[in-house]
Amino acid sequence: MPIVNPSPRQPIVIIMSSNKKYLLNQYKTSQYLNLSPPNLLQLFNSCKVFLATTNKLSPLERQSILELYFYLSILTNHDIEAKSTLQKLKESLPLTSKSEKLAVLESYYLEAIGSTNTSSSTSQEKKDAKQVSSSKKQETILKELEEYLTQVQTLIVNDENKSRAMSLTSQQAGPLSRMTTNDLRTIVKRKVALHKSFSSIDTYVNQLIDFLQVNTMDPFTWNELGQTYHKLGELTKAHSCFMEIAVLQPLNYKNWLQLADLEVELFYSGDLVAFNVLNDSILHYLRAVELCEVLVDAWIGLVVALKLIPVSEMEKSGVNSKLKPLEDLKGKYDQLLKLAAKKVNKFVELGLVTDDKKLNSVKAVLDDTK
Amino acid sequence: MAAVPELLLDPAIKIWVLLPISIVMVLVGILRNNVTTLFLSPKRTVPNVRLLKEQQHLGLLRTYRRNHHVFISQSDFDEKFDLFKKEYEFDNLMRHYVADPEKLQKLKENPNDFNTVMSDLSSGDMMMQMLKGNLANYIPQTVIMYWVNFFYKNYIVMKLPFNLTNNFKSMLQSSMNMIDLDASYVSAISWYFVNLMGLSSIYALVLNDNEMVTQITQQTTQQQQPAPPTAGGPTVDQLFNSELEGFKITDIKSCFTTIHDRVLEKYQ
């Protein structure tokens, strides 16, 4: 389930607009996941008004905005709205068809309300439920949600295989043409994601690895695995995951930033050769700022990494860079440090560094640079 | 040789023979297509997980080759190549297809047998599909042909408004054994064949759906169903090997070589 994570990197002012293009863009890019709770609520209200007042929408647009409204309802704890939206989405499909997407949405709803049979539970059952330990309750919810998703998978697969078997014109043949529950990757992915909230972190990592063995070109899952390894303190493994994203999405500047941040951490942990890892982090910060000038954190990271790099020690021990002789780099590092410090100063003046703790650290680093 | 006098055709033949054959054939064609559509599998885009895995891994190898510039040095790239080489070894790849270790060993000795394995896997169902397809085509055609033959055998249903040479007699006067009859007269059974081959424009007019018309035309002309994609072409092992070969010879051009200068130039 998407979780609202008010990141300090999010834009401060969000101009609300209830027009179609804005909402469709929110749906397409999932930018709403980075909004702060008040902004999220505002978006929810504007989406509600839009759906209530606008009739001229194509079926696809309507479905997209309804889906966005569903997610917003879940994120802002509007269960009733979420349920009614889910019902509307169901009604927009033919009665006989089973949809992977709808099953996934339903599972979000069930996860949000905490159980698949909450609505039917009596006060006595609720009292009993309170007595059950929270971990057991989580296990039950996970089991129920998995069972529900498996049920839908089985139904879709049975229907599909039946129609394929009866087909007179289908050109598919052989065991490869028979659908299995594992083929429904959207549901499989959702099942994996469930483990994030309801299982141990090790189980979650194993599930992610299993998923990536098939969907090896899914950058979102690589990112999730990288973040999870990072939480576990497995920095080298997290680094490999972020490198996979770099190959899959070379223009993803946020990934370059998190890769560089991780390399600074690796430098502190002493897992890799100090100079190489810091030099790599500088290169990756530079790539991030080259792709996005206003990536404040990348400029700050660049200042820190350039200050940390032990050039004089390297000179003494005769270690060289992978790309250029150390002599050449030394001059560049000085120039880059000045440039990065100037940029960070400008961002601080413009008020783009919002987090107080970070602002203090940045000021300390900048003072040190002077 | 004296000229054969022109035959006088009863105008009722047009109404009671010519038109019924044509109408029945059009209706049967549409009906058969609708029945077929009922049995048609819905056009889902869900690929089989094994094929998806292959596609994704091959895609990843291609992406690595295409985006080699994200690596800082050639040694980083080569390290990755060594990993891939190990991961896509013959045994690792083939165990997704052949579970039996003995068969796997045999396949290792003769990798060209892989296609045979795949065609064996799919041949049973393929035969069934072909049988069903053929039955759907042959049964209605046989029934109509029997009906035409039973009711209208040796009927002359029409005269073409132009002269034809005797070579057309076998085509237009099937089942009639009249040597002296002019070639422009058409027998009932020949009219059936003409309809069988040439109704596509009528279907286009009635159905207004080009895809469906092509489908009906293909059914009536008994085209061979294409073979499944697994029964030919390069094996998975060959595909991966060829990608790995490309990977091996890739000389990386890192985007980081001049990044210091680029950033300084851009922002200073």
XYZ file of C-alpha atoms in Angstrom:
638
model
C 0.000 0.000 0.000
C 1.405 3.418 -0.883
C 2.456 5.253 2.221
C 2.540 9.011 2.534
C 6.056 10.000 3.260
C 6.376 13.736 3.616
C 9.869 14.049 2.257
C 11.857 17.229 2.807
C 12.667 17.118 -0.920
C 9.058 17.718 -1.889
C 8.031 21.057 -3.403
C 6.733 23.401 -0.716
C 3.869 25.015 -2.536
C 1.423 22.924 -4.447
C -0.966 24.818 -6.611
C -4.251 23.031 -6.536
C -6.204 22.841 -9.678
C -9.240 20.756 -10.250
C -8.716 20.403 -13.940
C -8.583 17.113 -15.708
C -5.013 17.409 -16.931
C -3.695 18.035 -13.445
C -5.501 15.046 -11.953
C -4.506 12.749 -14.797
C -0.917 13.854 -14.371
C -1.117 13.087 -10.661
C -2.435 9.632 -11.509
C 0.197 8.993 -14.158
C 3.216 10.157 -12.151
C 2.023 9.200 -8.617
C 3.295 12.567 -7.424
C 0.584 12.570 -4.762
C 2.654 10.041 -2.829
C 5.140 12.806 -2.009
C 2.533 15.279 -0.756
C 2.223 16.307 2.860
C -1.016 15.248 4.633
C -2.747 18.685 4.328
C -1.907 18.881 0.611
C -3.054 15.310 0.142
C -6.385 16.127 1.759
C -6.715 19.160 -0.462
C -6.063 17.007 -3.525
C -8.630 14.486 -2.284
C -11.265 17.222 -1.954
C -10.493 18.703 -5.336
C -10.693 15.247 -6.929
C -14.046 14.674 -5.210
C -15.439 17.962 -6.515
C -14.105 17.243 -9.990
C -15.747 13.817 -10.157
C -19.043 15.190 -8.855
C -19.207 18.071 -11.312
C -17.656 16.743 -14.513
C -19.478 14.426 -16.850
C -17.508 14.871 -20.044
C -14.851 12.233 -19.556
C -13.817 9.344 -21.752
C -14.160 5.915 -20.086
C -10.365 5.656 -19.729
C -10.043 9.123 -18.177
C -12.897 8.424 -15.822
C -11.334 5.135 -14.716
C -7.950 6.769 -14.180
C -9.387 9.595 -12.077
C -11.576 7.168 -10.132
C -8.494 5.083 -9.395
C -6.634 8.188 -8.229
C -9.617 9.105 -6.037
C -9.570 5.593 -4.596
C -5.891 5.862 -3.631
C -6.454 9.322 -2.173
C -9.426 8.034 -0.164
C -7.281 5.248 1.278
C -4.389 7.590 2.048
C -6.635 10.118 3.755
C -8.589 7.484 5.717
C -11.867 7.921 3.835
C -12.962 4.287 3.866
C -16.542 4.879 2.755
C -15.444 6.879 -0.277
C -12.851 4.213 -1.089
C -15.489 1.495 -0.998
C -17.948 3.397 -3.170
C -15.179 4.224 -5.679
C -14.199 0.574 -5.818
C -17.833 -0.280 -6.514
C -17.942 2.288 -9.330
C -14.787 0.829 -10.841
C -16.280 -2.657 -10.643
C -19.451 -1.463 -12.352
C -17.439 -0.029 -15.223
C -16.304 -3.548 -16.169
C -18.431 -6.269 -17.755
C -20.051 -8.542 -15.166
C -18.216 -11.642 -16.288
C -14.714 -10.237 -16.443
C -12.215 -10.632 -13.624
C -9.607 -7.936 -13.432
C -6.151 -8.207 -11.909
C -6.103 -4.494 -11.245
C -9.438 -4.538 -9.418
C -8.269 -7.418 -7.252
C -5.212 -5.400 -6.305
C -7.337 -2.326 -5.517
C -9.693 -4.440 -3.432
C -6.713 -5.781 -1.506
C -5.596 -2.183 -0.778
C -9.045 -1.494 0.612
C -9.068 -4.666 2.695
C -5.616 -3.845 4.018
C -6.735 -0.334 4.896
C -9.748 -1.493 6.894
C -7.593 -4.079 8.595
C -9.492 -7.259 7.848
C -11.564 -8.895 5.158
C -14.541 -9.368 7.479
C -14.500 -6.247 9.612
C -17.880 -5.096 8.410
C -19.563 -8.267 9.633
C -17.805 -8.479 12.983
C -19.915 -8.007 16.114
C -18.883 -6.088 19.222
C -18.065 -9.379 20.954
C -15.803 -10.393 18.089
C -14.115 -7.012 18.260
C -13.476 -7.522 21.989
C -11.969 -10.929 21.245
C -9.871 -9.447 18.481
C -8.364 -6.956 20.914
C -7.104 -9.823 23.017
C -5.237 -11.384 20.124
C -1.669 -10.181 19.979
C -0.902 -7.684 17.245
C 1.601 -9.939 15.472
C -0.925 -12.757 15.274
C -3.503 -10.303 13.999
C -1.083 -9.154 11.322
C -0.464 -12.756 10.338
C -4.215 -13.304 10.046
C -4.651 -10.224 7.871
C -1.758 -11.275 5.641
C -3.205 -14.763 5.325
C -6.661 -13.410 4.494
C -5.328 -10.996 1.915
C -3.145 -13.653 0.324
C -6.053 -16.058 0.232
C -8.227 -13.442 -1.403
C -5.612 -12.660 -4.063
C -4.960 -16.363 -4.696
C -8.695 -16.913 -5.125
C -8.861 -14.175 -7.761
C -5.739 -15.534 -9.461
C -7.259 -19.009 -9.628
C -10.507 -17.655 -11.049
C -8.749 -15.626 -13.749
C -6.432 -18.498 -14.652
C -9.254 -21.039 -14.803
C -11.380 -18.761 -17.003
C -8.461 -18.037 -19.286
C -7.358 -21.643 -19.625
C -10.928 -22.730 -20.262
C -11.384 -20.213 -23.046
C -7.977 -21.066 -24.510
C -8.863 -24.762 -24.518
C -12.194 -24.093 -26.223
C -10.704 -21.681 -28.705
C -10.966 -22.726 -32.331
C -8.682 -20.089 -33.671
C -6.094 -19.596 -30.942
C -2.638 -19.954 -32.406
C -1.098 -20.619 -29.032
C -0.427 -24.197 -28.217
C 1.530 -26.373 -25.874
C 2.194 -26.142 -22.148
C 3.557 -22.617 -22.646
C 0.071 -21.472 -23.616
C -1.480 -22.646 -20.335
C -1.750 -19.797 -17.911
C -0.544 -20.234 -14.352
C -1.212 -18.084 -11.303
C 2.388 -16.954 -11.493
C 1.693 -15.324 -14.872
C -0.490 -12.660 -13.255
C 2.424 -10.462 -12.307
C 0.379 -7.504 -11.003
C -1.157 -9.711 -8.336
C 2.167 -11.445 -7.679
C 3.774 -8.039 -7.123
C 0.986 -7.025 -4.771
C 1.457 -10.248 -2.807
C 5.148 -9.435 -2.473
C 4.336 -5.888 -1.334
C 2.038 -7.268 1.386
C 5.064 -8.766 3.115
C 6.458 -5.282 3.694
C 3.760 -4.532 6.249
C 2.978 -7.983 7.571
C 6.159 -10.111 7.510
C 9.685 -9.964 8.768
C 12.166 -7.920 6.774
C 14.093 -11.063 5.759
C 10.963 -12.641 4.304
C 10.260 -9.419 2.469
C 13.775 -9.356 0.998
C 13.429 -12.985 -0.169
C 10.071 -12.196 -1.760
C 11.548 -9.202 -3.572
C 14.465 -11.299 -4.847
C 12.067 -13.982 -6.106
C 10.011 -11.362 -7.908
C 13.098 -9.802 -9.470
C 14.257 -13.152 -10.807
C 11.391 -12.925 -13.296
C 10.750 -9.171 -13.576
C 14.403 -8.312 -13.655
C 13.807 -5.037 -15.514
C 11.511 -3.515 -12.874
C 13.343 -0.448 -11.478
C 10.735 0.126 -8.753
C 11.318 -3.292 -7.242
C 15.105 -2.858 -7.497
C 14.694 0.410 -5.646
C 12.568 -1.227 -2.981
C 15.142 -4.001 -2.545
C 17.944 -1.439 -2.381
C 16.095 0.600 0.259
C 15.384 -2.537 2.280
C 19.035 -3.624 2.160
C 19.957 -0.112 3.214
C 17.675 -0.410 6.250
C 19.303 -3.733 7.058
C 22.732 -2.143 6.821
C 23.724 -4.259 3.809
C 25.245 -1.293 2.024
C 27.172 -3.170 -0.676
C 24.062 -5.091 -1.697
C 22.014 -1.877 -1.697
C 24.699 -0.333 -3.911
C 24.336 -3.163 -6.448
C 20.558 -2.655 -6.524
C 20.912 1.083 -7.170
C 23.449 0.352 -9.909
C 20.839 -1.843 -11.616
C 18.463 1.135 -11.598
C 21.226 3.316 -13.018
C 21.527 0.910 -15.966
C 17.768 0.683 -16.448
C 17.104 4.404 -16.012
C 20.306 6.327 -16.747
C 18.512 9.687 -16.517
C 16.987 9.020 -13.100
C 18.826 11.765 -11.190
C 17.281 10.801 -7.861
C 18.838 7.380 -8.215
C 22.247 8.929 -8.906
C 21.764 10.954 -5.743
C 20.869 7.959 -3.579
C 23.746 5.986 -5.102
C 26.188 8.786 -4.225
C 24.717 9.147 -0.708
C 25.193 5.440 -0.205
C 28.787 5.635 -1.354
C 29.483 8.303 1.266
C 27.993 5.914 3.828
C 30.197 3.131 2.455
C 33.169 5.416 2.904
C 32.303 5.872 6.580
C 31.671 2.152 7.048
C 35.092 1.441 5.521
C 33.736 -1.476 3.460
C 35.414 -0.396 0.245
C 38.613 1.378 -0.711
C 38.179 4.891 0.677
C 39.426 6.911 -2.244
C 37.630 4.911 -4.913
C 34.300 4.949 -3.171
C 34.435 8.666 -2.467
C 35.602 9.399 -5.962
C 32.663 7.371 -7.300
C 30.286 9.285 -5.050
C 31.631 12.610 -6.368
C 31.102 11.417 -9.938
C 27.575 10.270 -9.145
C 26.710 13.553 -7.379
C 28.049 15.384 -10.419
C 25.858 13.270 -12.701
C 22.832 14.042 -10.505
C 23.424 17.807 -10.598
C 24.190 17.673 -14.295
C 20.781 16.120 -14.905
C 18.912 18.319 -12.401
C 20.341 21.653 -11.345
C 17.892 22.207 -8.493
C 18.632 18.935 -6.731
C 19.695 20.633 -3.495
C 20.692 17.441 -1.695
C 23.061 16.480 -4.502
C 24.880 19.826 -4.244
C 25.115 19.452 -0.460
C 26.381 15.875 -0.873
C 28.921 17.089 -3.411
C 30.275 19.657 -0.942
C 30.545 16.996 1.770
C 32.185 14.391 -0.499
C 34.663 16.913 -1.922
C 35.637 17.954 1.587
C 35.994 14.355 2.690
C 38.142 13.083 -0.143
C 41.659 12.531 1.195
C 43.607 13.864 -1.794
C 46.801 14.598 0.133
C 46.831 11.091 1.612
C 46.282 9.652 -1.831
C 49.189 11.641 -3.151
C 51.401 10.267 -0.418
C 50.374 6.653 -0.992
C 50.481 7.039 -4.788
C 46.872 5.895 -5.412
C 45.361 7.062 -8.686
C 41.819 7.685 -9.864
C 40.069 5.311 -12.272
C 39.605 8.083 -14.811
C 42.257 10.787 -14.527
C 45.612 11.341 -12.856
C 45.249 12.696 -9.345
C 47.152 15.845 -10.279
C 44.504 16.792 -12.840
C 41.670 16.019 -10.476
C 43.022 18.039 -7.589
C 42.482 21.334 -9.411
C 39.027 20.269 -10.583
C 38.017 19.277 -7.045
C 38.873 22.753 -5.767
C 36.885 24.428 -8.525
C 33.947 22.093 -8.001
C 33.949 22.655 -4.235
C 33.728 26.410 -4.770
C 30.937 25.978 -7.299
C 28.965 23.554 -5.100
C 29.335 25.758 -2.016
C 28.102 28.747 -4.026
C 25.094 26.798 -5.243
C 24.229 25.535 -1.760
C 24.489 29.070 -0.387
C 22.090 30.246 -3.053
C 19.616 27.476 -2.238
C 19.792 28.327 1.471
C 19.117 31.981 0.672
C 16.149 30.987 -1.474
C 14.777 28.899 1.400
C 14.930 25.635 -0.490
C 16.529 23.813 2.442
C 13.467 23.371 4.643
C 14.589 20.839 7.200
C 16.026 22.703 10.249
C 18.426 19.927 11.190
C 19.755 19.777 7.669
C 19.975 23.549 7.457
C 22.190 23.642 10.539
C 24.464 20.907 9.175
C 24.667 22.660 5.820
C 25.589 25.945 7.496
C 28.281 24.174 9.510
C 29.728 22.580 6.364
C 29.633 25.895 4.490
C 31.344 27.728 7.351
C 34.007 25.062 7.344
C 34.482 25.510 3.590
C 35.086 29.247 3.988
C -20.707 -28.619 -86.334
C -24.084 -27.044 -85.883
C -24.341 -24.380 -83.228
C -26.068 -25.477 -80.033
C -29.275 -23.501 -79.624
C -29.404 -21.203 -76.652
C -31.077 -22.771 -73.619
C -34.052 -21.117 -72.112
C -33.555 -20.870 -68.338
C -36.606 -20.744 -66.134
C -36.558 -17.354 -64.328
C -37.737 -19.176 -61.179
C -34.278 -20.807 -60.991
C -32.845 -17.422 -60.014
C -35.248 -17.128 -57.098
C -35.307 -20.758 -55.956
C -31.729 -21.900 -56.666
C -29.266 -19.076 -57.323
C -30.340 -16.788 -54.532
C -30.845 -19.499 -51.852
C -27.330 -20.880 -52.434
C -25.809 -17.401 -52.183
C -27.841 -16.387 -49.144
C -27.194 -19.666 -47.337
C -23.467 -19.366 -47.955
C -23.294 -15.792 -46.689
C -25.345 -16.639 -43.613
C -23.334 -19.787 -42.844
C -20.097 -17.797 -43.211
C -21.277 -15.169 -40.726
C -22.698 -17.780 -38.369
C -19.488 -19.792 -38.398
C -17.487 -16.681 -37.665
C -19.719 -15.768 -34.741
C -19.470 -19.278 -33.336
C -15.700 -19.086 -33.701
C -15.623 -15.728 -31.927
C -17.513 -17.255 -29.020
C -14.751 -19.825 -28.626
C -11.982 -17.310 -29.188
C -9.742 -16.678 -26.195
C -9.933 -13.129 -24.925
C -7.011 -11.061 -26.139
C -5.080 -10.851 -22.908
C -1.592 -9.493 -22.946
C -0.378 -11.617 -20.073
C 2.717 -13.464 -21.200
C 3.728 -16.803 -19.816
C 6.018 -16.349 -16.814
C 8.816 -18.426 -18.357
C 8.751 -16.432 -21.579
C 8.510 -13.215 -19.584
C 11.576 -14.213 -17.617
C 13.509 -14.904 -20.816
C 12.415 -11.631 -22.365
C 13.285 -9.672 -19.236
C 16.735 -11.215 -18.862
C 17.539 -10.779 -22.550
C 16.220 -7.226 -22.294
C 18.455 -6.575 -19.313
C 21.514 -7.774 -21.210
C 20.614 -5.513 -24.130
C 20.055 -2.591 -21.734
C 23.482 -3.147 -20.208
C 25.035 -3.027 -23.665
C 23.056 0.062 -24.623
C 23.642 1.980 -21.373
C 27.274 1.019 -20.855
C 28.065 4.709 -20.320
C 26.749 4.563 -16.740
C 29.808 2.570 -15.673
C 32.833 4.490 -14.520
C 35.443 2.101 -15.831
C 35.763 -0.868 -18.166
C 36.688 -3.092 -15.212
C 33.302 -2.399 -13.527
C 31.558 -3.388 -16.748
C 33.692 -6.511 -17.172
C 32.903 -7.578 -13.589
C 29.251 -7.483 -14.496
C 29.939 -9.531 -17.629
C 31.568 -12.261 -15.538
C 28.509 -12.372 -13.307
C 26.150 -12.645 -16.250
C 28.287 -15.305 -17.892
C 27.945 -17.449 -14.809
C 24.248 -16.728 -14.406
C 23.363 -17.598 -17.986
C 25.343 -20.798 -18.221
C 23.703 -23.607 -20.172
C 22.646 -25.568 -17.064
C 21.116 -22.550 -15.361
C 19.074 -21.668 -18.414
C 17.923 -25.137 -19.395
C 16.724 -26.250 -16.007
C 13.676 -24.053 -16.534
C 12.712 -26.296 -19.446
C 14.035 -29.743 -18.592
C 13.706 -30.953 -15.016
C 15.208 -34.423 -15.542
C 19.027 -34.291 -14.980
C 19.637 -37.112 -17.473
C 17.751 -35.313 -20.204
C 19.585 -32.132 -19.302
C 22.915 -33.920 -19.708
C 21.838 -35.279 -23.117
C 20.735 -31.821 -24.142
C 24.077 -30.451 -23.053
C 25.836 -32.930 -25.329
C 23.625 -31.987 -28.240
C 22.136 -28.493 -27.789
C 20.386 -28.663 -31.167
C 17.904 -31.117 -29.641
C 16.423 -28.198 -27.742
C 14.031 -27.381 -30.566
C 12.877 -30.984 -30.628
C 12.188 -30.826 -26.905
C 10.144 -27.689 -27.332
C 8.173 -29.072 -30.267
C 7.509 -32.285 -28.341
C 6.136 -30.251 -25.489
C 3.787 -28.378 -27.732
C 2.915 -30.971 -30.387
C -0.044 -32.565 -28.521
C -1.929 -29.355 -28.002
C -0.966 -28.069 -31.426
C -2.529 -31.134 -33.039
C -5.698 -30.590 -31.046
C -5.862 -26.941 -32.045
C -5.399 -27.842 -35.710
C -8.017 -30.557 -35.468
C -10.522 -28.150 -33.953
C -9.727 -25.522 -36.558
C -10.115 -27.975 -39.406
C -13.367 -29.371 -38.048
C -14.802 -25.862 -37.763
C -13.991 -25.284 -41.424
C -14.780 -28.636 -42.971
C -18.090 -29.479 -41.309
C -20.119 -26.472 -42.548
C -18.581 -26.689 -46.015
C -19.318 -30.399 -46.338
C -22.884 -29.889 -45.165
C -23.553 -27.093 -47.665
C -21.926 -29.009 -50.466
C -24.081 -32.024 -49.665
C -27.158 -29.812 -49.567
C -26.358 -28.229 -52.947
C -25.583 -31.592 -54.476
C -28.677 -33.224 -53.049
C -31.205 -30.609 -54.153
C -29.632 -28.980 -57.175
C -27.543 -31.664 -58.842
C -27.159 -31.030 -62.576
C -28.995 -27.721 -62.351
C -27.935 -24.963 -64.687
C -28.459 -21.901 -62.575
C -27.313 -19.070 -64.797
C -25.691 -17.997 -68.025
C -22.764 -15.628 -67.886
C -23.292 -12.540 -70.074
C -20.031 -13.152 -71.961
C -18.454 -15.988 -73.928
C -15.794 -18.251 -72.422
C -13.498 -20.868 -73.888
C -14.024 -24.551 -73.246
C -11.209 -24.543 -70.688
C -13.623 -22.921 -68.228
C -16.060 -25.841 -68.503
C -14.359 -27.843 -65.726
C -14.607 -24.851 -63.443
C -18.118 -23.646 -64.234
C -19.850 -26.892 -65.081
C -18.720 -29.238 -62.329
C -20.747 -32.442 -62.050
C -22.344 -31.880 -65.521
C -21.318 -34.160 -68.304
C -22.519 -32.255 -71.375
C -19.776 -31.848 -73.943
C -21.666 -29.537 -76.279
C -22.974 -27.160 -73.636
C -21.584 -23.639 -73.951
C -18.961 -22.761 -71.261
C -20.853 -19.665 -70.168
C -23.560 -21.771 -68.464
C -22.898 -22.269 -64.754
C -23.942 -25.334 -62.758
C -25.254 -25.167 -59.173
C -22.221 -26.821 -57.623
C -19.891 -24.471 -59.523
C -21.887 -21.526 -58.268
C -21.229 -22.880 -54.775
C -17.464 -22.877 -55.419
C -17.543 -19.401 -56.932
C -19.322 -18.180 -53.799
C -16.877 -19.967 -51.542
C -13.948 -18.118 -53.041
C -15.463 -14.767 -53.847
C -17.744 -13.674 -51.055
C -15.264 -11.427 -49.257
C -16.685 -8.232 -50.757
C -20.172 -9.251 -49.626
C -18.882 -9.914 -46.116
C -17.137 -6.537 -46.165
C -20.433 -4.910 -47.135
C -22.514 -6.774 -44.541
C -20.064 -6.827 -41.611
C -18.195 -3.569 -42.169
C -15.223 -5.049 -40.273
C -12.043 -5.731 -42.212
C -10.467 -7.921 -39.547
C -13.468 -10.194 -39.427
C -13.655 -10.397 -43.234
C -10.011 -11.478 -43.412
C -10.701 -14.055 -40.733
C -13.676 -15.538 -42.617
C -11.785 -15.526 -45.919
C -8.850 -17.311 -44.317
C -11.168 -19.897 -42.822
C -12.891 -20.632 -46.090
C -9.685 -20.847 -48.091
C -8.236 -23.332 -45.576
C -4.995 -21.576 -44.842
C -2.450 -23.434 -42.774
C -2.179 -22.325 -39.186
C 1.248 -20.937 -38.407
C 3.548 -23.069 -36.312
C 4.096 -22.062 -32.681
C 7.045 -19.749 -32.147
C 8.803 -22.304 -29.977
C 9.111 -24.923 -32.699
C 11.860 -23.212 -34.657
C 14.466 -20.493 -34.646
C 17.398 -20.056 -32.312
C 17.353 -21.741 -28.921
C 17.286 -19.786 -25.672
C 20.868 -20.804 -25.091
C 21.891 -19.409 -28.478
C 20.027 -16.160 -27.850
C 21.763 -15.614 -24.535
C 25.131 -16.600 -25.947
C 24.784 -14.140 -28.785
C 23.855 -11.351 -26.327
C 26.794 -12.268 -24.096
C 29.141 -12.206 -27.097
C 27.962 -8.673 -27.845
C 28.410 -7.813 -24.176
C 31.964 -9.162 -24.220
C 33.119 -6.996 -27.090
C 31.477 -3.793 -25.838
C 33.990 -1.026 -25.209
C 32.462 1.331 -22.739
C 32.464 5.074 -23.181
C 31.818 6.327 -19.681
C 29.753 9.468 -19.277
C 31.915 10.266 -16.241
C 35.150 10.776 -18.162
C 34.507 14.469 -18.750
C 31.840 15.108 -16.146
C 34.004 17.467 -14.036
C 34.533 19.748 -17.011
C 30.930 19.481 -18.147
C 29.496 20.487 -14.760
C 31.997 23.335 -14.365
C 31.235 24.566 -17.859
C 27.481 24.308 -17.377
C 27.175 26.063 -14.017
C 30.157 28.385 -13.712
